[in-house]
C-alpha atoms as a PDB file:
ATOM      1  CA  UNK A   1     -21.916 -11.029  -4.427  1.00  0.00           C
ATOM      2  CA  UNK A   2     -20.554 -12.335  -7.112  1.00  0.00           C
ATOM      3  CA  UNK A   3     -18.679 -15.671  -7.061  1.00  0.00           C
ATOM      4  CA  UNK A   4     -19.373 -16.839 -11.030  1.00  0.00           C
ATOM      5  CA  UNK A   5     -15.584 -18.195 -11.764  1.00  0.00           C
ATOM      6  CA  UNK A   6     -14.541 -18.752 -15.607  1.00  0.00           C
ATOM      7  CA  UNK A   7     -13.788 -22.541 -16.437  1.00  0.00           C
ATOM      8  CA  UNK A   8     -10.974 -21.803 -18.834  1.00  0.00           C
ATOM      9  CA  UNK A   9      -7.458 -22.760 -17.882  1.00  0.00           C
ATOM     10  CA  UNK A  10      -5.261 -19.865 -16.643  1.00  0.00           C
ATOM     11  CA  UNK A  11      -3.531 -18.200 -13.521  1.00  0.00           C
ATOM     12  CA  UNK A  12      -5.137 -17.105 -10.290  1.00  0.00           C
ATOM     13  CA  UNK A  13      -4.781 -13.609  -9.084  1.00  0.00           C
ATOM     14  CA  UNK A  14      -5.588 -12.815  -4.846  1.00  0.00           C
ATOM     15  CA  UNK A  15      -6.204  -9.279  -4.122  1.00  0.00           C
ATOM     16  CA  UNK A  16      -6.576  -7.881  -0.777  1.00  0.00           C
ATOM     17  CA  UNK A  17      -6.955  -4.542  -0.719  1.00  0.00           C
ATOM     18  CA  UNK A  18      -9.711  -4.051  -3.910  1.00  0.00           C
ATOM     19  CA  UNK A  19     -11.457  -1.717  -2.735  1.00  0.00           C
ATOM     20  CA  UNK A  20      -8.716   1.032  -2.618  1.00  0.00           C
ATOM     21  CA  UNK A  21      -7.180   3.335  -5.182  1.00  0.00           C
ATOM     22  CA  UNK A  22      -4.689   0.851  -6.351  1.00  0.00           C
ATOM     23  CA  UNK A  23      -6.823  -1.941  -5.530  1.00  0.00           C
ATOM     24  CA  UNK A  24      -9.882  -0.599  -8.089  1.00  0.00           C
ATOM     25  CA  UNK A  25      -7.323  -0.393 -11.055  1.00  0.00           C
ATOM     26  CA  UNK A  26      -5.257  -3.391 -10.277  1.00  0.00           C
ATOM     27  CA  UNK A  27      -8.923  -5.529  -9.949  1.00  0.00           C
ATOM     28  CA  UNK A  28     -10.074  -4.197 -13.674  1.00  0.00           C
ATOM     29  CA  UNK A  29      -6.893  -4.609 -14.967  1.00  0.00           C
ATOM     30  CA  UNK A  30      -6.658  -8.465 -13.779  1.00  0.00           C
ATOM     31  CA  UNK A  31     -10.200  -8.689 -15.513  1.00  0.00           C
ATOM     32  CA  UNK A  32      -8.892  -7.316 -18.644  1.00  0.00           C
ATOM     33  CA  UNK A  33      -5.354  -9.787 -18.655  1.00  0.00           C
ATOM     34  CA  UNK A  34      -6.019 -13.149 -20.554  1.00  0.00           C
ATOM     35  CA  UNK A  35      -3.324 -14.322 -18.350  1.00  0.00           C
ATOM     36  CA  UNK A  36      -5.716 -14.610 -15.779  1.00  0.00           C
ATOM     37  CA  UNK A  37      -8.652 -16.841 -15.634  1.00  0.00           C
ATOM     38  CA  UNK A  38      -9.978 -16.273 -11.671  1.00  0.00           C
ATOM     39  CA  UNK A  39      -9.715 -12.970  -9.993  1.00  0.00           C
ATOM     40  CA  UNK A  40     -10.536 -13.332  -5.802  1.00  0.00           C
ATOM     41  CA  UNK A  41     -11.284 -10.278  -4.366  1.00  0.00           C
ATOM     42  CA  UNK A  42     -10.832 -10.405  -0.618  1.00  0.00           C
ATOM     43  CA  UNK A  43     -13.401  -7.470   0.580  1.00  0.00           C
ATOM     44  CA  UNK A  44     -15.034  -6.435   4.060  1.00  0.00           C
ATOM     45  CA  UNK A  45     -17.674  -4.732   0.565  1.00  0.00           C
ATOM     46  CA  UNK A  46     -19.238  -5.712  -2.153  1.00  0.00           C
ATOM     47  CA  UNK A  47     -17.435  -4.270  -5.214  1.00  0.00           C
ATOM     48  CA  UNK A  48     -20.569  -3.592  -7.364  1.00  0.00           C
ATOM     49  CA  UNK A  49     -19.106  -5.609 -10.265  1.00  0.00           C
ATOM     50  CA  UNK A  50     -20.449  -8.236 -12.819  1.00  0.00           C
ATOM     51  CA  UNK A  51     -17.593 -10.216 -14.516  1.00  0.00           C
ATOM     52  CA  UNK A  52     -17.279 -14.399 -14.962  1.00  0.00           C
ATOM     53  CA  UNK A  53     -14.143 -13.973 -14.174  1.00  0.00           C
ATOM     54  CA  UNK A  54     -14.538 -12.387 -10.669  1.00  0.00           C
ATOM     55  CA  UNK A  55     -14.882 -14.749  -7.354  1.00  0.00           C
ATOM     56  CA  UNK A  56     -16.028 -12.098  -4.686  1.00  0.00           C
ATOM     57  CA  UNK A  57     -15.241 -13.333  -1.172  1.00  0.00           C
ATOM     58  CA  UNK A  58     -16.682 -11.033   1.537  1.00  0.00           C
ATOM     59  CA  UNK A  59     -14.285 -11.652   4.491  1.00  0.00           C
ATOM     60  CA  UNK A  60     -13.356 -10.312   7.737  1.00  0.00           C
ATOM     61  CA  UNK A  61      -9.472  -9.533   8.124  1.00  0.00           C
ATOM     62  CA  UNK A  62      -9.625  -9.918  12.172  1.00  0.00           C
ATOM     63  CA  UNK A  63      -9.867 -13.296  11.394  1.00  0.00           C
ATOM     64  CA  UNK A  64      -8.271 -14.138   7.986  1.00  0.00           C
ATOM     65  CA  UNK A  65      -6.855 -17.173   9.306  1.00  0.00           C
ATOM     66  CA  UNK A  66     -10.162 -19.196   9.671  1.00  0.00           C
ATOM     67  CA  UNK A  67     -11.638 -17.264   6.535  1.00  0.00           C
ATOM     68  CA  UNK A  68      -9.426 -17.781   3.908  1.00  0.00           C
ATOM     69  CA  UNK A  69      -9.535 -21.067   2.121  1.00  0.00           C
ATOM     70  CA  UNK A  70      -6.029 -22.180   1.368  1.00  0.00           C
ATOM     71  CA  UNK A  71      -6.542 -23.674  -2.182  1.00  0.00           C
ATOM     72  CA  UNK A  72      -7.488 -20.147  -3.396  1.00  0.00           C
ATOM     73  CA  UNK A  73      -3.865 -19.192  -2.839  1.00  0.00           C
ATOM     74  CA  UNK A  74      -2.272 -22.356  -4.569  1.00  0.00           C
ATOM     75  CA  UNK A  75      -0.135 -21.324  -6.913  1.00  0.00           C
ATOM     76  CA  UNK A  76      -1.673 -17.798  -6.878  1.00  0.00           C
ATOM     77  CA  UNK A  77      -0.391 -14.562  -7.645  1.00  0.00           C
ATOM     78  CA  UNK A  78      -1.094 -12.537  -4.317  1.00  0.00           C
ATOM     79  CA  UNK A  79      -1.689  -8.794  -4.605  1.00  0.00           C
ATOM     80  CA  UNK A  80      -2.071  -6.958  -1.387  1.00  0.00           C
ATOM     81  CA  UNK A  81      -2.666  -3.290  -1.557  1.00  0.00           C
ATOM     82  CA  UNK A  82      -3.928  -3.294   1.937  1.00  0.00           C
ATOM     83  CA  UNK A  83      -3.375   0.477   3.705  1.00  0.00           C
ATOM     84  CA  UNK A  84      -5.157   3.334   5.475  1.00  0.00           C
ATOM     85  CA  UNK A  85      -4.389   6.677   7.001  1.00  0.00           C
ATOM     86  CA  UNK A  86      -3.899   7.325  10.819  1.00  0.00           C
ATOM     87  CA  UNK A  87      -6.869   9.947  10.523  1.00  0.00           C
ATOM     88  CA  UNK A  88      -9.533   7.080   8.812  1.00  0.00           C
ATOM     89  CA  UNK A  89      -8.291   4.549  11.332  1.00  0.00           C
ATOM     90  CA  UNK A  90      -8.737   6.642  14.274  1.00  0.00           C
ATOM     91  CA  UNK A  91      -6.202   5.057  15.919  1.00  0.00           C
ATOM     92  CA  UNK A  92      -1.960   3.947  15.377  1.00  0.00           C
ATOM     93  CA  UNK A  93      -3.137   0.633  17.160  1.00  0.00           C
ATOM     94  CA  UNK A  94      -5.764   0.548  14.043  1.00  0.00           C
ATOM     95  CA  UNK A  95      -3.103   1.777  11.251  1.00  0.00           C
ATOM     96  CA  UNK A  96      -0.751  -0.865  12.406  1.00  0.00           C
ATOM     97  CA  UNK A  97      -3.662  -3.434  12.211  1.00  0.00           C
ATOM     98  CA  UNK A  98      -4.248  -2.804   9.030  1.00  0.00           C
ATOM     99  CA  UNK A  99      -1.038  -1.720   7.564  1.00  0.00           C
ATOM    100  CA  UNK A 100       0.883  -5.029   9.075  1.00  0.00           C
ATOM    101  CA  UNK A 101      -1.016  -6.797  11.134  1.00  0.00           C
ATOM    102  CA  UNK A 102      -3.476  -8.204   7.860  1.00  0.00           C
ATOM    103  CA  UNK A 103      -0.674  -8.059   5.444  1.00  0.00           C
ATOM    104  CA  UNK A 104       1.843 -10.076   7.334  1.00  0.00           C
ATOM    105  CA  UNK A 105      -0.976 -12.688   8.438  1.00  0.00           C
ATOM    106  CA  UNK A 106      -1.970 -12.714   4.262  1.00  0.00           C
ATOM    107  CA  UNK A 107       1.904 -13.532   3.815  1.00  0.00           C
ATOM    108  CA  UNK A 108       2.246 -16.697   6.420  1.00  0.00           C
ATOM    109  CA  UNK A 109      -1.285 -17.728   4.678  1.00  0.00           C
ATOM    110  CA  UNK A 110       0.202 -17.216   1.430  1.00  0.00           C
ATOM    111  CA  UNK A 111       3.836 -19.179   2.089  1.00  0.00           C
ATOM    112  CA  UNK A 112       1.743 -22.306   3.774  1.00  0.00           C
ATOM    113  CA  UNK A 113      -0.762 -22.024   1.348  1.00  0.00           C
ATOM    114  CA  UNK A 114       1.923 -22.496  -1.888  1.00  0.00           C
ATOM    115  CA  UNK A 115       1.043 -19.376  -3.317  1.00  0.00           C
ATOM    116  CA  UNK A 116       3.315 -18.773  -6.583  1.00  0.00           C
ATOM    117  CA  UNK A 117       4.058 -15.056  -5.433  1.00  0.00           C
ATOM    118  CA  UNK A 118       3.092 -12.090  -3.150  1.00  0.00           C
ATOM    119  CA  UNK A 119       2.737  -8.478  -4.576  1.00  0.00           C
ATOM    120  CA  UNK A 120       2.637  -6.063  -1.964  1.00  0.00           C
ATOM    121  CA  UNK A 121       2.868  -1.966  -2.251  1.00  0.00           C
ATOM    122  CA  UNK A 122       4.384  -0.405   0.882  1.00  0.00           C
ATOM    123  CA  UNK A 123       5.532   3.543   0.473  1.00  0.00           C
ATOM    124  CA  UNK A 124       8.458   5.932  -0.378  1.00  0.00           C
ATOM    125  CA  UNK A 125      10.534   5.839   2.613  1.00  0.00           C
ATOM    126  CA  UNK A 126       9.552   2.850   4.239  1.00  0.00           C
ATOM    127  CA  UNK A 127      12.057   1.895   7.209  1.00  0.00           C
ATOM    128  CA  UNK A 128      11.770  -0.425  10.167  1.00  0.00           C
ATOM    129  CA  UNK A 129      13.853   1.996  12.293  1.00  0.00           C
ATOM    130  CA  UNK A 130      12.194   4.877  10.938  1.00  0.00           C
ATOM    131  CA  UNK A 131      10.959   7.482  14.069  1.00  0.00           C
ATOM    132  CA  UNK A 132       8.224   8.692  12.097  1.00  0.00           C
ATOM    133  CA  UNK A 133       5.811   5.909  13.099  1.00  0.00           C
ATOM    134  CA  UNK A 134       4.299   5.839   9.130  1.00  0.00           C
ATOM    135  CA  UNK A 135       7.150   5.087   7.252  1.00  0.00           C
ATOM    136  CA  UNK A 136       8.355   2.234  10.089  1.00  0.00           C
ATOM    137  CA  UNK A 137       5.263   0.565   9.979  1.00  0.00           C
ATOM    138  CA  UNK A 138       5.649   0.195   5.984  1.00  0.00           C
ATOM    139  CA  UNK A 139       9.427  -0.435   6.950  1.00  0.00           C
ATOM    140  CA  UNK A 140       8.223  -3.640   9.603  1.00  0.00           C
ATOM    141  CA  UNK A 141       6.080  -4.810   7.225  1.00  0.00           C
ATOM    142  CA  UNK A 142       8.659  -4.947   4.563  1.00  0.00           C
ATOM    143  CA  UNK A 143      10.895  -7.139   6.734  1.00  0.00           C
ATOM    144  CA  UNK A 144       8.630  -9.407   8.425  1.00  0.00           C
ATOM    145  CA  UNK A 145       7.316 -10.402   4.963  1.00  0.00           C
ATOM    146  CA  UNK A 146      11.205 -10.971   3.861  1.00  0.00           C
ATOM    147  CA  UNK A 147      11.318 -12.887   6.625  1.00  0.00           C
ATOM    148  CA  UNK A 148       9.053 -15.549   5.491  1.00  0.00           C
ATOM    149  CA  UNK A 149      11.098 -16.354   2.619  1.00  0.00           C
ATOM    150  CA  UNK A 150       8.530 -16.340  -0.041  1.00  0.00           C
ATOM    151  CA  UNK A 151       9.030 -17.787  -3.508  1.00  0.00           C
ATOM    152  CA  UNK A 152       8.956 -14.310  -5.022  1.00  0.00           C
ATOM    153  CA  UNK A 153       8.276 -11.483  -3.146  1.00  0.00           C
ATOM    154  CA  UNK A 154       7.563  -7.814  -4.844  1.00  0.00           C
ATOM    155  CA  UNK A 155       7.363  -4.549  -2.655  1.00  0.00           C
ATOM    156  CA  UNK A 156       6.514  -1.395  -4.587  1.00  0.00           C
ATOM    157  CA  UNK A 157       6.923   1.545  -3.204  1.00  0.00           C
ATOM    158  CA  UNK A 158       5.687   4.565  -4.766  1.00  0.00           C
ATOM    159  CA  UNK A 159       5.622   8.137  -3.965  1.00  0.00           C
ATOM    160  CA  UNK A 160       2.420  10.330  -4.247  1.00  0.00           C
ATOM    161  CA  UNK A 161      -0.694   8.961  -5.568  1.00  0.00           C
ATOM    162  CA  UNK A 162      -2.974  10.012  -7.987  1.00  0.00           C
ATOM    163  CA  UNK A 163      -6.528   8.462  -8.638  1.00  0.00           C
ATOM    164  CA  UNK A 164      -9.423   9.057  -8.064  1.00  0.00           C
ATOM    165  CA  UNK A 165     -10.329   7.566  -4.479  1.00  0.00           C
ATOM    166  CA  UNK A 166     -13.911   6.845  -3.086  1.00  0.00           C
ATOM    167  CA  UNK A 167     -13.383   8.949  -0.124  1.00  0.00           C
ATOM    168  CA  UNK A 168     -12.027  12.345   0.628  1.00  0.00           C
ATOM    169  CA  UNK A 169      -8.482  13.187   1.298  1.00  0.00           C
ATOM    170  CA  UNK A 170      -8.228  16.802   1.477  1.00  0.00           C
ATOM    171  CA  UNK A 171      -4.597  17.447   1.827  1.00  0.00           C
ATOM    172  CA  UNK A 172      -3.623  14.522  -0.464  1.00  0.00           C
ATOM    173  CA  UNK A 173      -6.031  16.347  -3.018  1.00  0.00           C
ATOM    174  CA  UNK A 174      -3.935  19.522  -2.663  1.00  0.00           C
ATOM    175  CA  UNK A 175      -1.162  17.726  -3.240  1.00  0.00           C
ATOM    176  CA  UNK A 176      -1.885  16.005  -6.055  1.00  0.00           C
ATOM    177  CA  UNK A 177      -2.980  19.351  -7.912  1.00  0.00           C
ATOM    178  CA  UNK A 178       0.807  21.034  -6.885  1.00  0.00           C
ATOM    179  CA  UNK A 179       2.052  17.537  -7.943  1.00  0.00           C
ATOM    180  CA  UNK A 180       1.354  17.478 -11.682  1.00  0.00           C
ATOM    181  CA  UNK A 181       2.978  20.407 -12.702  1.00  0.00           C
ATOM    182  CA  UNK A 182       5.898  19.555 -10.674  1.00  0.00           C
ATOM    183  CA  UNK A 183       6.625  16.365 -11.818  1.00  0.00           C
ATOM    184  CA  UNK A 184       7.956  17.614 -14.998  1.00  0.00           C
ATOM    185  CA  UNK A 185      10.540  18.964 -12.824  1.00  0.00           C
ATOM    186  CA  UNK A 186      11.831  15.908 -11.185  1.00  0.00           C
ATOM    187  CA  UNK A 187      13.980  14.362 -13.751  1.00  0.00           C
ATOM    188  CA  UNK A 188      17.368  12.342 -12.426  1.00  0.00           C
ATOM    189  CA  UNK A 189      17.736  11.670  -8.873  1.00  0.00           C
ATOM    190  CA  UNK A 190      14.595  13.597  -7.770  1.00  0.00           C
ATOM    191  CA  UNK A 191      12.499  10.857 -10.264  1.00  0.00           C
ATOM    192  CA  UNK A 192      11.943   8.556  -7.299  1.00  0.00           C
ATOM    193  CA  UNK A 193       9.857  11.477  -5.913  1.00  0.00           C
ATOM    194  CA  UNK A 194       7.357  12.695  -9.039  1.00  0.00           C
ATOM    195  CA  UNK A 195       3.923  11.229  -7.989  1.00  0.00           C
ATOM    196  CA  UNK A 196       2.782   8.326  -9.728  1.00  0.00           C
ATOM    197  CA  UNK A 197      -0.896   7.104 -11.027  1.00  0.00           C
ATOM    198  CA  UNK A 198      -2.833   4.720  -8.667  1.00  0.00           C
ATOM    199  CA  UNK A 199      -3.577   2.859 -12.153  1.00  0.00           C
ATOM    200  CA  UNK A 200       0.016   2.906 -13.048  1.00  0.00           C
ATOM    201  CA  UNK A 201       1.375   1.301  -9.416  1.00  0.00           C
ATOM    202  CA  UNK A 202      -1.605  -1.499 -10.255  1.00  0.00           C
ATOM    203  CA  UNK A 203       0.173  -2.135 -14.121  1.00  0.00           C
ATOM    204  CA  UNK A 204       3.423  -2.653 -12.621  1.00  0.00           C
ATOM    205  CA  UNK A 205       2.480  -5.010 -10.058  1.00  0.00           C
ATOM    206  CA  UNK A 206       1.053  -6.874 -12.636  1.00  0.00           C
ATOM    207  CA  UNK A 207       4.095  -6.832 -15.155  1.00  0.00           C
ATOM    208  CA  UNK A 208       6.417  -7.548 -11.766  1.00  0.00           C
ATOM    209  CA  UNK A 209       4.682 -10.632 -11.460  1.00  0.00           C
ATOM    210  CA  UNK A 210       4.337 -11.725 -15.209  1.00  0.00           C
ATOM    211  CA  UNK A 211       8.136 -11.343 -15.308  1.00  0.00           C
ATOM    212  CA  UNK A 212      11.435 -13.236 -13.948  1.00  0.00           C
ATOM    213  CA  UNK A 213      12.723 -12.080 -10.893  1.00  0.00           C
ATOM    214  CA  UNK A 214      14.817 -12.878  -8.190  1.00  0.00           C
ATOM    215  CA  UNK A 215      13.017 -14.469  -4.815  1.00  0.00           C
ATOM    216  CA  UNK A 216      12.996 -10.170  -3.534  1.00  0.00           C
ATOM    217  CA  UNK A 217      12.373  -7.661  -5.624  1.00  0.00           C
ATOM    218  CA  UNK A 218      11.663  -4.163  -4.439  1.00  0.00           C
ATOM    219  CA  UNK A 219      10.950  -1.332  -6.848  1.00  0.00           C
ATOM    220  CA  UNK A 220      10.844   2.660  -6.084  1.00  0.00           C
ATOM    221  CA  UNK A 221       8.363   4.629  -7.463  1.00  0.00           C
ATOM    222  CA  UNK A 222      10.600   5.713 -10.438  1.00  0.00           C
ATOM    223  CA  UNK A 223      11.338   2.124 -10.992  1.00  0.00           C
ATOM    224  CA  UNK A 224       7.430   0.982 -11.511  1.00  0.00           C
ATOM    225  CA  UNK A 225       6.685   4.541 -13.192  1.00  0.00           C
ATOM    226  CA  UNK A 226       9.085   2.476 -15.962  1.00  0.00           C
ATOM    227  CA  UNK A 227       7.951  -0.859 -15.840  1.00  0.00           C
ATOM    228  CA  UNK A 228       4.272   0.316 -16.143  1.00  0.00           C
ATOM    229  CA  UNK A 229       5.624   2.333 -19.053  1.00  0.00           C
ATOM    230  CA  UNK A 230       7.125  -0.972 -20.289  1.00  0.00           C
ATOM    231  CA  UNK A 231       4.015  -2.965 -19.811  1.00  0.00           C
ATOM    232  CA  UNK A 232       1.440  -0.722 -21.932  1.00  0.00           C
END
């Protein structure tokens, strides 16, 4: 594990969530931003990286209260691209645990804790009255985090991604390959819906929170297709 912090003077970035699609990118990216002096990676898994700006900290999320030192979150930038399917989880009761449950808990952690801001990435379609049970998860989680009333808060929510993930999604591999051609298609109102890089979600979060903003800022997937456009 890797915990070797760099003792030059910059900003902290949090990530939970690293070991996902967005997460990978968004974790080399930090690396790679002299903004950034200290990158935590919350992980249940070693990341299999070398880099003295890293600070691994193998956790578990059932109990992210009593694991997660508060000073690492002072005045921290807070990325959480926490999120599973209802087929890997097994379970709804395990897709809301990890969907909500661990980022909500992050975000009263986070708010007590004085982080600077949270980052989070929700979905297309999020909606707390939503009947497909998905899209109202991403919806709750969305406004229980409002709720908290952080200093800045950033939800992304993008449509389709593409990336290569460490684990096999058939169907979401089909539809990436009908995706690419299509998206040339979906200019005007249907932009919100052209599928969007993994890497290119992780570049926006990243300009979101290098930028001013107001205290809640939510951005559709067409909106951080053009701020990671922006930010190369």
């Amino acid at each position: 594990m890797n915990q070797t912090v760099a003792s030059s003077p910059g900003l902290t970035a949090v990530v939970a969530g690293a070991t996902g699609l967005v997460g990978q990118e968004l974790v080399q990216l930090l690396l790679e931003d002299p903004a950034y002096s200290r990158v935590i990676a919350l992980v249940r898994r070693e990341l299999g990286l070398t880099h003295p700006k890293l600070d691994e900290r193998k956790i578990s999320f059932d109990r992210l209260g009593e694991e997660i030192d508060g000073a690492w979150l002072r005045d921290a930038d807070v990325y959480c691209t926490l999120g599973t399917t209802i087929k890997k989880a097994g379970s709804q009761e395990v897709f809301r645990r990890v969907d909500y449950t661990y980022p909500v808990e992050l975000g009263h952690i986070a708010k007590r804790s004085g982080a600077a801001r949270y980052l989070i990435v929700t979905a297309m379609g999020a909606n707390a009255r939503s009947k497909v049970f998905y899209s109202r998860v991403k919806g709750e989680v969305e406004r229980d985090l409002t709720a908290l009333a952080l200093p800045r808060l950033v939800i992304l929510r993008p449509s389709l991604l593409l990336g290569e993930r460490g684990e096999r999604r058939p169907a979401e591999r089909l539809a990436s390959v009908l995706a690419r051609p299509l998206g040339a298609l979906m200019v005007g109102p249907l932009a919100k819906y052209k599928a969007i890089e993994g890497r290119d979600v992780a570049r926006a979060m990243i300009a979101a929170a290098r930028k001013d903003g107001p205290s809640l800022e939510v951005l559709e997937s067409d909106g951080i297709a053009r701020l990671a456009a922006s930010a190369q």
